Coordinates of C-alpha atoms and ligand atoms in Angstrom, one line a residue:
X1 CA 13.8 -19.4 -1.7
X2 CA 17.9 -18.5 0.0
X3 CA 18.1 -15.6 1.2
X4 CA 20.0 -14.4 -1.0
X5 CA 18.0 -14.1 -3.7
X6 CA 15.3 -12.1 -2.1
X7 CA 17.8 -10.1 -0.6
X8 CA 18.9 -9.4 -4.6
X9 CA 15.7 -8.5 -6.1
X10 CA 14.8 -5.1 -6.8
X11 CA 11.5 -5.0 -5.2
X12 CA 8.6 -2.8 -5.4
X13 CA 6.6 -1.4 -2.2
X14 CA 3.0 -0.3 -3.1
X15 CA 1.8 -0.4 0.8
X16 CA 3.9 1.6 3.9
X17 CA 2.3 3.9 5.5
X18 CA 5.7 6.6 6.7
X19 CA 4.4 6.3 9.9
X20 CA 4.7 3.1 10.5
X21 CA 8.4 3.1 9.6
X22 CA 9.5 5.5 13.0
X23 CA 11.6 3.3 14.9
X24 CA 12.5 3.2 18.0
X25 CA 15.5 4.8 18.5
X26 CA 14.8 7.9 16.0
X27 CA 11.1 8.2 18.4
X28 CA 13.2 8.3 21.3
X29 CA 15.1 10.6 19.0
X30 CA 12.8 13.4 18.1
X31 CA 11.2 13.5 21.9
X32 CA 14.3 14.7 22.8
X33 CA 14.9 17.1 20.3
X34 CA 11.0 18.0 20.7
X35 CA 10.4 18.4 24.4
X36 CA 7.7 15.7 24.2
X37 CA 7.4 13.2 26.9
X38 CA 6.4 9.8 25.7
X39 CA 5.2 7.4 27.9
X40 CA 8.0 4.7 27.8
X41 CA 12.2 4.5 29.6
X42 CA 14.0 2.9 27.1
X43 CA 13.5 1.2 23.2
X44 CA 13.3 -1.9 25.0
X45 CA 10.3 -1.3 26.5
X46 CA 8.7 0.5 23.2
X47 CA 9.5 -3.2 21.4
X48 CA 7.2 -4.8 24.6
X49 CA 4.5 -2.5 24.2
X50 CA 3.7 -3.5 20.3
X51 CA 2.3 -6.6 21.6
X52 CA -1.4 -6.2 19.4
X53 CA -4.1 -9.0 19.1
X54 CA -6.0 -6.9 16.2
X55 CA -5.8 -4.0 14.6
X56 CA -6.7 -1.1 17.2
X57 CA -3.9 -2.2 19.6
X58 CA -1.8 -1.6 16.9
X59 CA -3.4 2.5 15.8
X60 CA -3.5 3.0 19.5
X61 CA 0.0 2.9 19.8
X62 CA 1.0 4.0 16.6
X63 CA -1.1 7.3 17.1
X64 CA 0.4 8.4 20.1
X65 CA 4.0 7.6 17.9
X66 CA 3.2 10.1 15.6
X67 CA 3.4 12.2 18.4
X68 CA 6.5 13.3 18.7
X69 CA 6.3 14.5 15.0
X70 CA 6.3 18.5 14.4
X71 CA 8.7 20.5 11.9
X72 CA 9.4 19.2 8.6
X73 CA 12.8 18.4 9.6
X74 CA 11.1 15.4 11.3
X75 CA 9.1 14.6 8.5
X76 CA 12.6 14.2 6.6
X77 CA 14.7 12.3 8.7
X78 CA 11.2 10.2 9.3
X79 CA 11.0 9.9 5.1
X80 CA 15.3 10.1 4.6
X81 CA 15.6 7.1 7.9
X82 CA 13.3 5.0 5.4
X83 CA 14.8 5.1 2.5
X84 CA 18.5 4.6 4.2
X85 CA 16.7 1.2 5.4
X86 CA 15.5 0.0 1.6
X87 CA 17.9 1.6 0.3
X88 CA 19.9 -1.3 1.7
X89 CA 17.5 -3.9 0.6
X90 CA 16.8 -3.2 -3.4
X91 CA 14.3 -1.2 -3.3
X92 CA 14.0 0.0 -6.5
X93 CA 10.1 2.7 -7.0
X94 CA 8.0 2.9 -3.3
X95 CA 4.4 4.4 -3.0
X96 CA 4.3 6.3 0.3
X97 CA 1.3 6.8 2.6
X98 CA 1.0 9.2 4.9
X99 CA -2.3 10.7 7.7
X100 CA -2.3 14.1 7.0
X101 CA -5.1 14.1 10.0
X102 CA -3.3 12.3 12.3
X103 CA -0.7 15.3 12.1
X104 CA -3.2 18.3 11.1
X105 CA -5.1 18.0 14.0
X106 CA -2.2 17.6 17.1
X107 CA -1.4 21.2 15.1
X108 CA 1.2 20.5 12.6
X109 CA 0.4 22.5 9.7
X110 CA -0.3 20.7 6.2
X111 CA 2.4 21.8 3.7
X112 CA 5.1 20.9 6.6
X113 CA 4.2 16.8 6.4
X114 CA 4.2 17.3 2.4
X115 CA 7.0 18.9 2.2
X116 CA 9.1 17.6 4.9
X117 CA 8.4 13.6 3.5
X118 CA 8.3 15.5 0.2
X119 CA 12.3 16.8 0.5
X120 CA 13.5 13.4 1.6
X121 CA 11.5 11.4 -1.1
X122 CA 13.2 13.8 -4.4
X123 CA 16.9 13.6 -2.1
X124 CA 16.2 10.3 -1.6
X125 CA 15.8 9.6 -5.5
X126 CA 19.5 11.3 -6.1
X127 CA 21.1 9.0 -3.4
X128 CA 20.0 5.7 -4.4
X129 CA 18.1 5.7 -6.7
X130 CA 14.3 5.0 -5.2
X131 CA 11.5 6.7 -7.4
X132 CA 8.2 6.9 -5.7
X133 CA 5.1 8.2 -5.1
X134 CA 3.1 9.7 -1.4
X135 CA -0.3 9.0 -1.3
X136 CA -1.8 10.6 0.8
X137 CA -4.5 8.5 2.8
X138 CA -7.7 9.6 4.8
X139 CA -8.4 8.5 8.2
X140 CA -12.2 6.5 8.6
X141 CA -12.7 6.5 12.0
X142 CA -13.3 10.2 11.3
X143 CA -16.0 11.6 9.4
X144 CA -16.5 12.5 5.8
X145 CA -16.8 16.3 6.2
X146 CA -12.9 16.1 7.8
X147 CA -12.4 13.7 4.6
X148 CA -13.2 17.1 2.1
X149 CA -11.9 19.4 4.2
X150 CA -8.0 17.2 4.3
X151 CA -8.5 17.0 0.4
X152 CA -9.1 20.2 -0.1
X153 CA -6.1 21.4 1.9
X154 CA -3.8 19.3 -1.5
X155 CA -5.3 20.8 -4.1
X156 CA -1.7 22.5 -3.6
X157 CA -0.1 19.6 -3.3
X158 CA -1.1 17.7 -6.7
X159 CA 2.2 17.7 -8.2
X160 CA 3.6 16.3 -4.6
X161 CA 0.3 14.1 -4.0
X162 CA -0.2 11.1 -7.2
X163 CA -2.8 9.1 -5.0
X164 CA -5.6 9.3 -2.5
X165 CA -6.5 6.5 0.9
X166 CA -8.1 5.4 3.1
X167 CA -6.4 3.5 6.6
X168 CA -6.8 3.6 10.2
X169 CA -10.0 1.4 11.5
X170 CA -12.1 -1.1 9.5
X171 CA -15.2 -2.2 11.5
X172 CA -17.4 -0.1 10.8
X173 CA -16.7 2.8 8.8
X174 CA -17.5 1.4 5.3
X175 CA -15.7 3.0 1.5
X176 CA -19.5 3.9 1.4
X177 CA -19.1 6.8 4.8
X178 CA -16.3 8.2 2.2
X179 CA -18.3 8.2 -1.3
X180 CA -18.4 11.8 -1.4
X181 CA -14.5 12.8 -0.8
X182 CA -13.6 10.4 -2.9
X183 CA -15.2 10.7 -6.4
X184 CA -14.1 14.6 -5.7
X185 CA -11.0 13.2 -5.4
X186 CA -11.0 11.2 -8.4
X187 CA -12.5 14.3 -10.6
X188 CA -9.3 16.7 -9.2
X189 CA -7.2 14.2 -11.3
X190 CA -6.2 11.4 -7.8
X191 CA -5.3 7.5 -7.7
X192 CA -8.1 5.8 -5.6
X193 CA -7.2 3.1 -3.3
X194 CA -8.1 1.9 0.0
X195 CA -7.1 -0.6 2.5
X196 CA -11.2 -3.2 2.8
X197 CA -11.1 -6.7 3.6
X198 CA -7.9 -6.7 6.4
X199 CA -10.5 -7.4 9.4
X200 CA -13.3 -5.9 7.7
X201 CA -16.0 -8.2 5.5
X202 CA -15.7 -8.8 1.5
X203 CA -18.8 -6.1 1.2
X204 CA -16.7 -3.2 2.3
X205 CA -14.1 -4.4 -0.6
X206 CA -16.6 -4.7 -3.4
X207 CA -18.0 -0.7 -1.8
X208 CA -14.3 -0.4 -2.3
X209 CA -14.2 -1.5 -6.5
X210 CA -18.3 0.1 -6.8
X211 CA -18.1 3.2 -4.4
X212 CA -14.8 4.4 -4.8
X213 CA -13.4 2.9 -7.6
X214 CA -9.9 2.1 -6.3
X215 CA -7.5 1.2 -8.7
X216 CA -5.8 -1.4 -6.0
X217 CA -6.9 -3.0 -2.5
X218 CA -4.5 -1.7 0.4
X219 CA -4.6 -5.8 2.4
X220 CA -7.9 -7.3 0.5
X221 CA -7.1 -10.5 2.9
X222 CA -11.1 -11.6 3.2
X223 CA -12.3 -11.7 -0.7
X224 CA -10.9 -15.2 -0.6
X225 CA -14.4 -15.3 1.4
X226 CA -16.6 -14.8 -1.0
X227 CA -15.9 -16.6 -4.6
X228 CA -17.8 -14.1 -6.7
X229 CA -14.9 -11.4 -5.8
X230 CA -12.9 -13.3 -6.7
X231 CA -14.0 -13.4 -10.1
X232 CA -14.0 -10.2 -10.0
X233 CA -10.7 -9.1 -8.9
X234 CA -9.3 -10.9 -11.1
X235 CA -11.9 -10.1 -14.4
X236 CA -10.6 -6.5 -14.1
X237 CA -6.8 -7.2 -12.4
X238 CA -7.7 -5.6 -9.5
X239 CA -3.5 -5.5 -7.5
X240 CA -3.8 -7.0 -3.4
X241 CA -1.1 -4.8 -1.7
X242 CA -0.4 -7.7 0.7
X243 CA 1.2 -7.2 3.8
X244 CA 2.5 -10.5 5.7
X245 CA 4.1 -9.3 8.6
X246 CA 1.0 -7.2 8.8
X247 CA -1.5 -9.7 9.3
X248 CA 0.9 -11.9 11.6
X249 CA 1.7 -9.3 13.9
X250 CA -2.4 -8.4 14.4
X251 CA -4.1 -11.6 14.1
X252 CA -5.0 -11.4 10.6
X253 CA -3.9 -14.8 9.7
X254 CA -3.3 -17.2 13.0
X255 CA -0.2 -18.6 11.4
X256 CA 2.4 -17.9 8.6
X257 CA 2.0 -21.1 6.8
X258 CA -2.0 -20.1 6.8
X259 CA -0.6 -16.9 4.9
X260 CA -3.0 -16.9 2.0
X261 CA -0.8 -15.1 -0.5
X262 CA 0.0 -18.2 -2.7
X263 CA -4.0 -19.0 -2.8
X264 CA -4.6 -14.7 -4.2
X265 CA -1.5 -16.5 -7.1
X266 CA -3.2 -19.7 -7.6
X267 CA -6.3 -18.2 -8.2
X268 CA -4.6 -15.0 -10.8
X269 CA -5.2 -12.3 -7.9
X270 CA -2.5 -9.5 -9.3
X271 CA -1.0 -10.0 -5.4
X272 CA 1.5 -8.0 -3.9
X273 CA 4.1 -8.5 -0.8
X274 CA 4.4 -5.1 1.6
X275 CA 6.0 -3.9 4.9
X276 CA 2.3 -1.6 5.9
X277 CA 4.4 0.1 9.5
X278 CA 7.6 -1.9 9.7
X279 CA 8.6 -0.8 12.4
X280 CA 5.8 -2.0 14.1
X281 CA 5.7 -5.6 12.9
X282 CA 8.6 -6.3 12.3
X283 CA 10.4 -5.7 8.7
X284 CA 10.7 -4.4 6.4
X285 CA 10.7 -5.9 2.4
X286 CA 13.3 -8.7 3.2
X287 CA 11.9 -9.8 6.2
X288 CA 7.6 -9.9 5.0
X289 CA 9.5 -11.7 1.6
X290 CA 11.4 -14.5 3.7
X291 CA 9.3 -15.0 6.1
X292 CA 5.9 -15.6 3.4
X293 CA 8.0 -17.6 1.8
X294 CA 9.8 -19.8 4.0
X295 CA 6.8 -20.6 5.0
X296 CA 4.7 -21.5 2.0
X297 CA 7.8 -22.6 0.4
X298 CA 6.8 -19.9 -2.7
X299 CA 9.7 -20.5 -5.1
X300 CA 11.7 -17.8 -7.5
X301 CA 8.7 -17.9 -9.9
X302 CA 6.7 -17.5 -7.4
X303 CA 8.5 -14.0 -6.3
X304 CA 9.1 -12.6 -9.5
X305 CA 5.2 -13.2 -10.4
X306 CA 5.4 -10.8 -6.8
X307 CA 7.8 -8.7 -8.4
X308 CA 6.3 -8.2 -11.9
X309 CA 2.4 -7.8 -10.1
X310 CA 4.3 -4.8 -8.0
X311 CA 5.8 -2.8 -11.2
X312 CA 2.4 -3.4 -13.6
X313 CA 0.7 -2.6 -10.3
X314 CA 2.5 1.2 -9.4
X315 CA 1.5 4.6 -10.8
X316 CA 4.4 4.8 -12.8
X317 CA 3.9 5.2 -16.3
X318 CA 4.2 2.5 -18.9
X319 CA 8.0 3.3 -19.3
X320 CA 8.9 3.8 -15.6
X321 CA 7.2 0.2 -16.0
X322 CA 9.2 -1.0 -18.4
X323 CA 11.8 0.3 -16.9
X324 CA 11.9 -2.7 -13.3
X325 CA 10.5 -5.1 -16.0
X326 CA 13.6 -4.7 -17.0
X327 CA 16.0 -5.4 -14.4
X328 CA 13.7 -8.0 -13.0
X329 CA 14.4 -10.4 -16.8
X330 CA 18.3 -9.2 -16.2
X331 CA 18.4 -10.1 -12.3
X332 CA 16.3 -12.8 -13.2
X333 CA 18.4 -13.9 -15.8
X334 CA 21.6 -13.8 -13.6
X335 CA 20.2 -15.6 -11.0
X336 CA 19.3 -19.4 -13.3
X337 CA 22.8 -18.8 -13.7
X338 CA 24.5 -17.7 -11.1
X339 CA 24.4 -18.9 -7.7
X340 CA 24.8 -16.3 -5.7
X341 CA 22.7 -13.3 -7.9
X342 CA 22.6 -10.7 -4.9
X343 CA 25.8 -9.9 -4.6
X344 CA 25.8 -9.7 -7.9
X345 CA 23.0 -7.6 -9.3
X346 CA 22.7 -5.8 -6.4
X347 CA 21.2 -2.3 -6.7
X348 CA 24.0 0.1 -7.0
X349 CA 23.3 3.9 -5.5
X350 CA 22.7 6.4 -7.8
X351 CA 25.1 9.9 -6.4
X352 CA 25.7 10.4 -3.3
X353 CA 23.6 14.3 -3.1
Ligands
ADE401 N1 -2.9 2.3 9.2 C1 -1.5 2.3 9.5 N2 -1.3 1.1 9.1 C2 -2.4 0.2 9.0 C3 -2.2 -0.9 9.0 N3 -2.4 -1.9 9.0 N4 -4.4 -0.8 8.4 C4 -5.4 0.3 8.6 N5 -4.4 1.2 9.3 C5 -3.8 1.8 9.2
ZN402 ZN1 -1.7 -0.6 5.8

């Protein structure tokens, strides 16, 4: 697939950890601003450390990286830097995770984190025309009691937080460990998502569906090991937020040519393409689309399907989804007639704030 087609495609991101968009340059700037010591001498040294053999290897560095985030303005700058990047990549809607416990356990107030991120999301919508939803994730290596405490802290921010999720070290921490907290979150009106089947077995995906009642599964790669589970995901149209470069960097797949995305689409699964932790895994949305598309030989039709899946899987209302489906349809029509569609159909930023 030509790069120009991917670059111009109006894209929707559904799996992005805002802390995972912390580029080494900003990490150094914030460390200096907040007088925090970091165990690296240069940006190059940081990038060299980004070599992971599994999820835990990455998480150790990811939690260390977020130590530089202290003040509301830091969270604003982090989020605005992400939005500036993806505005240039024609991302039109994004649903962003944050890990409050990674901050509150260091003494940063919940409100500092939420206010900084949401102020940037509001400014980003005015500046770039990118709409967004915020998803609060519980750290699964911590207790359910800790998650319940965090949910209580989120209740006054229901107007800012749309959904709750589950992330961090998967193996040994199944969704069923969090049955009570997700039941409460659902009762409070939050949508539910969970990382499942990234490293963990298909049973964890079953639990995500039947024990915590997810609206989407984050990753879900290992679902393919269980035919019954695949049938269930297809029947209930449960979206999977797949992250190709993350899968490669964390050795969930050995080779991009062996990535299961095409197989998922062929099976009728509602697979989508996302970046996960772009500062750590080598790329944002366009890089993920290009890497998986080159390796698997995806067609324009495949990428249209993936983008349609993302729009339908988003937490936008019907009107919002229809507007994006129309934008995608217009782009596909242009792409059929125009040899270089990306320039003509580039997403036009809104008025500068
Ligand atoms: N936190 C940030 N990125 C993650 C991932 N890929 N899996 C689980 N937890 C995460
Ligand atoms: Zn993730």
